[in-house]
Coordinates of C-alpha atoms in Angstrom, one line a residue:
Chain A
D1 CA -29.9 94.8 2.2
G2 CA -27.3 95.3 -0.6
G3 CA -24.6 92.7 -1.3
I4 CA -23.9 89.5 -3.1
T5 CA -25.4 86.2 -2.7
Q6 CA -23.8 83.2 -3.6
S7 CA -25.2 80.0 -3.2
P8 CA -24.9 77.0 -1.3
K9 CA -22.0 78.1 0.7
Y10 CA -21.3 73.6 0.9
L11 CA -22.0 71.6 -1.9
F12 CA -21.2 68.1 -2.5
R13 CA -21.1 65.7 -6.0
K14 CA -20.1 63.1 -7.4
E15 CA -18.2 62.5 -10.6
G16 CA -19.4 63.1 -14.1
Q17 CA -22.4 65.5 -12.6
N18 CA -22.3 69.5 -13.5
V19 CA -23.1 71.4 -10.8
T20 CA -24.4 75.3 -11.3
L21 CA -23.4 77.3 -8.5
S22 CA -25.1 80.6 -7.7
C23 CA -24.4 83.8 -7.5
E24 CA -26.7 87.3 -7.2
Q25 CA -25.6 90.8 -7.1
N26 CA -28.3 93.9 -6.2
L27 CA -25.3 97.3 -6.0
N28 CA -26.5 97.8 -9.4
H29 CA -23.1 96.6 -10.8
D30 CA -22.6 96.0 -14.3
A31 CA -19.5 93.7 -13.9
M32 CA -19.2 90.3 -12.4
Y33 CA -17.1 88.2 -12.3
W34 CA -16.1 84.4 -10.8
Y35 CA -12.9 83.5 -10.0
R36 CA -11.3 79.5 -8.3
Q37 CA -9.0 79.7 -4.9
D38 CA -6.4 76.8 -4.3
P39 CA -5.1 76.3 -0.8
G40 CA -2.0 78.1 -1.0
Q41 CA -2.6 79.6 -3.9
G42 CA -4.5 82.8 -4.8
L43 CA -7.0 83.8 -6.9
R44 CA -7.8 83.1 -10.3
L45 CA -9.9 84.1 -13.2
I46 CA -12.8 81.8 -14.1
Y47 CA -14.8 83.7 -16.2
Y48 CA -16.3 87.3 -16.3
S49 CA -18.8 89.7 -17.9
Q50 CA -19.5 92.9 -18.7
I51 CA -22.8 93.5 -19.5
V52 CA -25.4 91.3 -19.3
N53 CA -25.2 88.6 -22.2
D54 CA -21.3 89.2 -22.5
F55 CA -18.5 87.2 -21.5
Q56 CA -15.0 86.5 -21.2
K57 CA -12.8 83.7 -20.8
G58 CA -10.1 84.6 -17.9
D59 CA -7.6 82.0 -17.1
I60 CA -8.8 79.3 -16.4
A61 CA -12.9 78.7 -18.3
E62 CA -11.3 74.9 -19.5
G63 CA -14.4 72.7 -18.0
Y64 CA -16.4 75.9 -17.0
S65 CA -18.9 77.7 -18.4
V66 CA -21.4 80.6 -17.8
S67 CA -24.6 83.1 -18.7
R68 CA -25.7 86.6 -17.7
E69 CA -28.9 86.9 -18.7
K70 CA -29.8 89.3 -16.1
K71 CA -27.5 92.4 -14.6
E72 CA -28.0 91.0 -10.6
S73 CA -26.9 87.4 -11.8
F74 CA -24.2 85.7 -13.2
P75 CA -24.4 81.7 -12.3
L76 CA -20.9 78.9 -12.6
T77 CA -22.1 76.2 -14.3
V78 CA -18.7 74.0 -13.4
T79 CA -19.1 70.7 -15.9
S80 CA -17.7 67.0 -15.8
A81 CA -14.9 67.9 -18.3
Q82 CA -13.4 69.7 -15.6
K83 CA -11.2 68.0 -14.1
N84 CA -9.9 68.8 -10.8
P85 CA -13.1 71.1 -9.0
T86 CA -12.7 70.9 -5.8
A87 CA -12.0 73.5 -5.1
F88 CA -13.1 77.7 -3.3
Y89 CA -15.0 79.8 -6.0
L90 CA -16.0 83.3 -5.7
C91 CA -18.1 85.4 -7.0
A92 CA -17.5 89.3 -7.5
T93 CA -19.0 92.4 -8.7
R94 CA -17.6 95.5 -10.4
D95 CA -19.1 99.2 -10.5
A96 CA -18.7 99.7 -14.3
T97 CA -20.7 103.4 -15.1
G98 CA -19.6 107.2 -13.9
R99 CA -16.7 107.6 -12.6
R100 CA -14.9 104.7 -13.3
T101 CA -13.3 102.1 -10.2
D102 CA -11.6 98.9 -10.7
T103 CA -12.3 97.8 -6.9
Q104 CA -14.3 94.5 -6.9
Y105 CA -16.4 93.2 -4.2
F106 CA -16.7 89.6 -2.8
G107 CA -18.8 87.4 -2.4
P108 CA -19.4 84.8 0.7
G109 CA -17.8 81.7 -1.7
T110 CA -19.3 78.7 -1.9
R111 CA -16.9 75.5 -1.9
L112 CA -17.6 72.7 -4.2
T113 CA -16.5 69.3 -3.5
V114 CA -16.6 66.6 -5.8
L115 CA -16.6 62.8 -3.7
Chain B
G1 CA 3.0 89.5 -18.1
N2 CA 1.6 91.2 -14.9
S3 CA 2.3 89.4 -11.6
V4 CA 2.2 90.1 -7.5
T5 CA 4.8 88.8 -5.3
Q6 CA 3.9 87.8 -1.6
M7 CA 6.3 86.7 0.8
E8 CA 5.8 83.5 2.1
G9 CA 3.6 82.7 5.1
P10 CA 2.5 81.8 8.0
V11 CA 3.6 84.4 9.9
T12 CA 3.5 84.4 13.5
L13 CA 3.4 87.4 15.6
S14 CA 2.3 88.3 19.5
E15 CA -0.7 90.6 20.5
E16 CA 1.1 94.4 20.2
A17 CA 3.7 93.2 17.8
F18 CA 4.4 95.4 14.7
L19 CA 3.2 93.6 11.2
T20 CA 4.7 93.9 8.1
I21 CA 3.9 92.0 5.0
N22 CA 5.7 92.3 1.6
C23 CA 3.8 92.7 -1.2
T24 CA 6.0 93.1 -4.4
Y25 CA 4.7 93.7 -8.2
T26 CA 5.5 93.4 -12.3
A27 CA 3.3 94.6 -14.2
T28 CA 3.1 97.1 -17.5
G29 CA 1.9 100.4 -17.4
Y30 CA 0.2 101.7 -13.9
P31 CA -2.0 99.7 -11.9
S32 CA -4.1 100.2 -9.2
L33 CA -2.4 98.6 -6.2
F34 CA -5.3 96.0 -3.3
W35 CA -4.7 94.4 0.0
Y36 CA -7.1 92.0 0.2
V37 CA -8.7 90.4 4.0
Q38 CA -9.9 86.6 3.9
Y39 CA -11.2 85.4 7.6
P40 CA -11.7 81.5 7.9
G41 CA -13.8 80.1 5.3
E42 CA -15.5 83.3 4.4
G43 CA -15.1 85.3 0.9
L44 CA -12.7 88.1 0.4
Q45 CA -12.4 91.9 1.8
L46 CA -11.5 95.2 0.9
L47 CA -8.9 95.8 3.0
L48 CA -7.0 98.9 1.1
K49 CA -5.8 100.0 -1.9
A50 CA -4.2 102.5 -3.9
T51 CA -4.4 104.3 -7.2
K52 CA -1.1 106.0 -8.7
A53 CA 2.8 106.6 -6.6
D54 CA 3.2 107.7 -2.9
D55 CA -0.2 107.0 -2.7
K56 CA -0.9 105.4 1.4
G57 CA -3.7 103.3 1.4
S58 CA -5.2 102.9 4.9
N59 CA -8.0 101.2 7.5
K60 CA -8.7 99.9 10.5
G61 CA -4.9 100.3 11.6
F62 CA -3.0 99.2 8.5
E63 CA -1.1 101.1 6.2
A64 CA 0.6 100.4 2.8
T65 CA 1.5 102.6 0.0
Y66 CA 2.5 102.7 -3.2
R67 CA 6.1 102.9 -4.5
K68 CA 6.5 102.9 -7.7
E69 CA 10.8 102.7 -7.5
T70 CA 10.4 99.8 -5.4
T71 CA 7.5 98.4 -7.3
S72 CA 5.9 97.8 -3.9
F73 CA 3.1 98.0 -1.2
H74 CA 3.8 96.7 1.9
L75 CA 1.0 96.1 4.3
E76 CA 2.1 97.1 8.2
K77 CA 0.7 97.3 10.9
G78 CA 1.4 99.4 14.2
S79 CA -0.3 96.5 16.9
V80 CA -2.2 93.7 16.0
Q81 CA -4.9 91.8 17.7
V82 CA -5.9 88.0 17.7
S83 CA -8.8 89.6 15.1
D84 CA -6.4 90.1 12.4
S85 CA -5.9 86.3 12.2
A86 CA -6.5 85.8 8.4
V87 CA -5.1 85.5 5.3
Y88 CA -4.2 88.4 3.6
F89 CA -4.0 89.2 -0.5
C90 CA -2.3 91.6 -2.8
A91 CA -3.4 92.3 -6.1
L92 CA -3.2 94.3 -8.8
S93 CA -5.7 95.7 -11.1
L94 CA -4.8 97.2 -14.8
N95 CA -7.4 99.2 -17.0
T96 CA -7.4 97.3 -19.7
G97 CA -10.4 98.2 -21.5
T98 CA -12.6 98.6 -19.1
A99 CA -12.4 94.4 -18.2
S100 CA -10.1 95.4 -14.9
K101 CA -9.2 92.3 -13.8
L102 CA -7.3 90.9 -10.9
T103 CA -4.0 90.2 -10.5
F104 CA -4.0 87.9 -6.6
G105 CA -0.7 87.2 -4.7
T106 CA -0.7 83.7 -3.5
G107 CA -1.8 84.8 0.1
T108 CA 0.2 85.3 3.4
R109 CA -1.7 83.8 6.6
L110 CA -1.1 85.5 9.9
Q111 CA -1.9 84.5 13.3
V112 CA -1.7 86.6 16.6
T113 CA -0.9 84.7 19.6
L114 CA -1.3 86.2 23.3

């Protein structure tokens, strides 16, 4: 069954703790993205990766870190340096090979709440 | 820079009413334009897209036409259903190198009542 998996769906953490959000895909897409969504706002780009072992900062990267050791996986760590981490986090992928397309496909999201 | 402006919601309509959600954009270059839909508690689903001027994207009764002269991509549906209640996002993508980053509007919540 092809798709994008994000886990967990809901995540709670205490202030001062780092937490890692998982994003896995079996679509064989090269590019992967992390977005943050806050109530009443559009999505904002945190980090993106176009190939394995390479990633770039998006518009709001401060307080976050990522890795891309495998094509299928792009985990996001929310560090204690992120001032306001409570939000809905969305992972997306894009097929960047062959006939180029700019369409991104989204996972179901993880809702992070800092207690 | 690039930006997308959507009409503010919420938009409340009766079932079978006509829907228009306005979207205008500012971009340097020739973007691709998208409409995504988000149902409560879920991720975004691609609804339709258009990649060049005068293209019309359509899906599930929704339509939007890429208007370069007015820099707009308004979403329309002739007869909405209760199941169309969701948040709709307009977005653009510019292929800068190979990054294809999306710029989103703030979203428009649609509520359809019986």
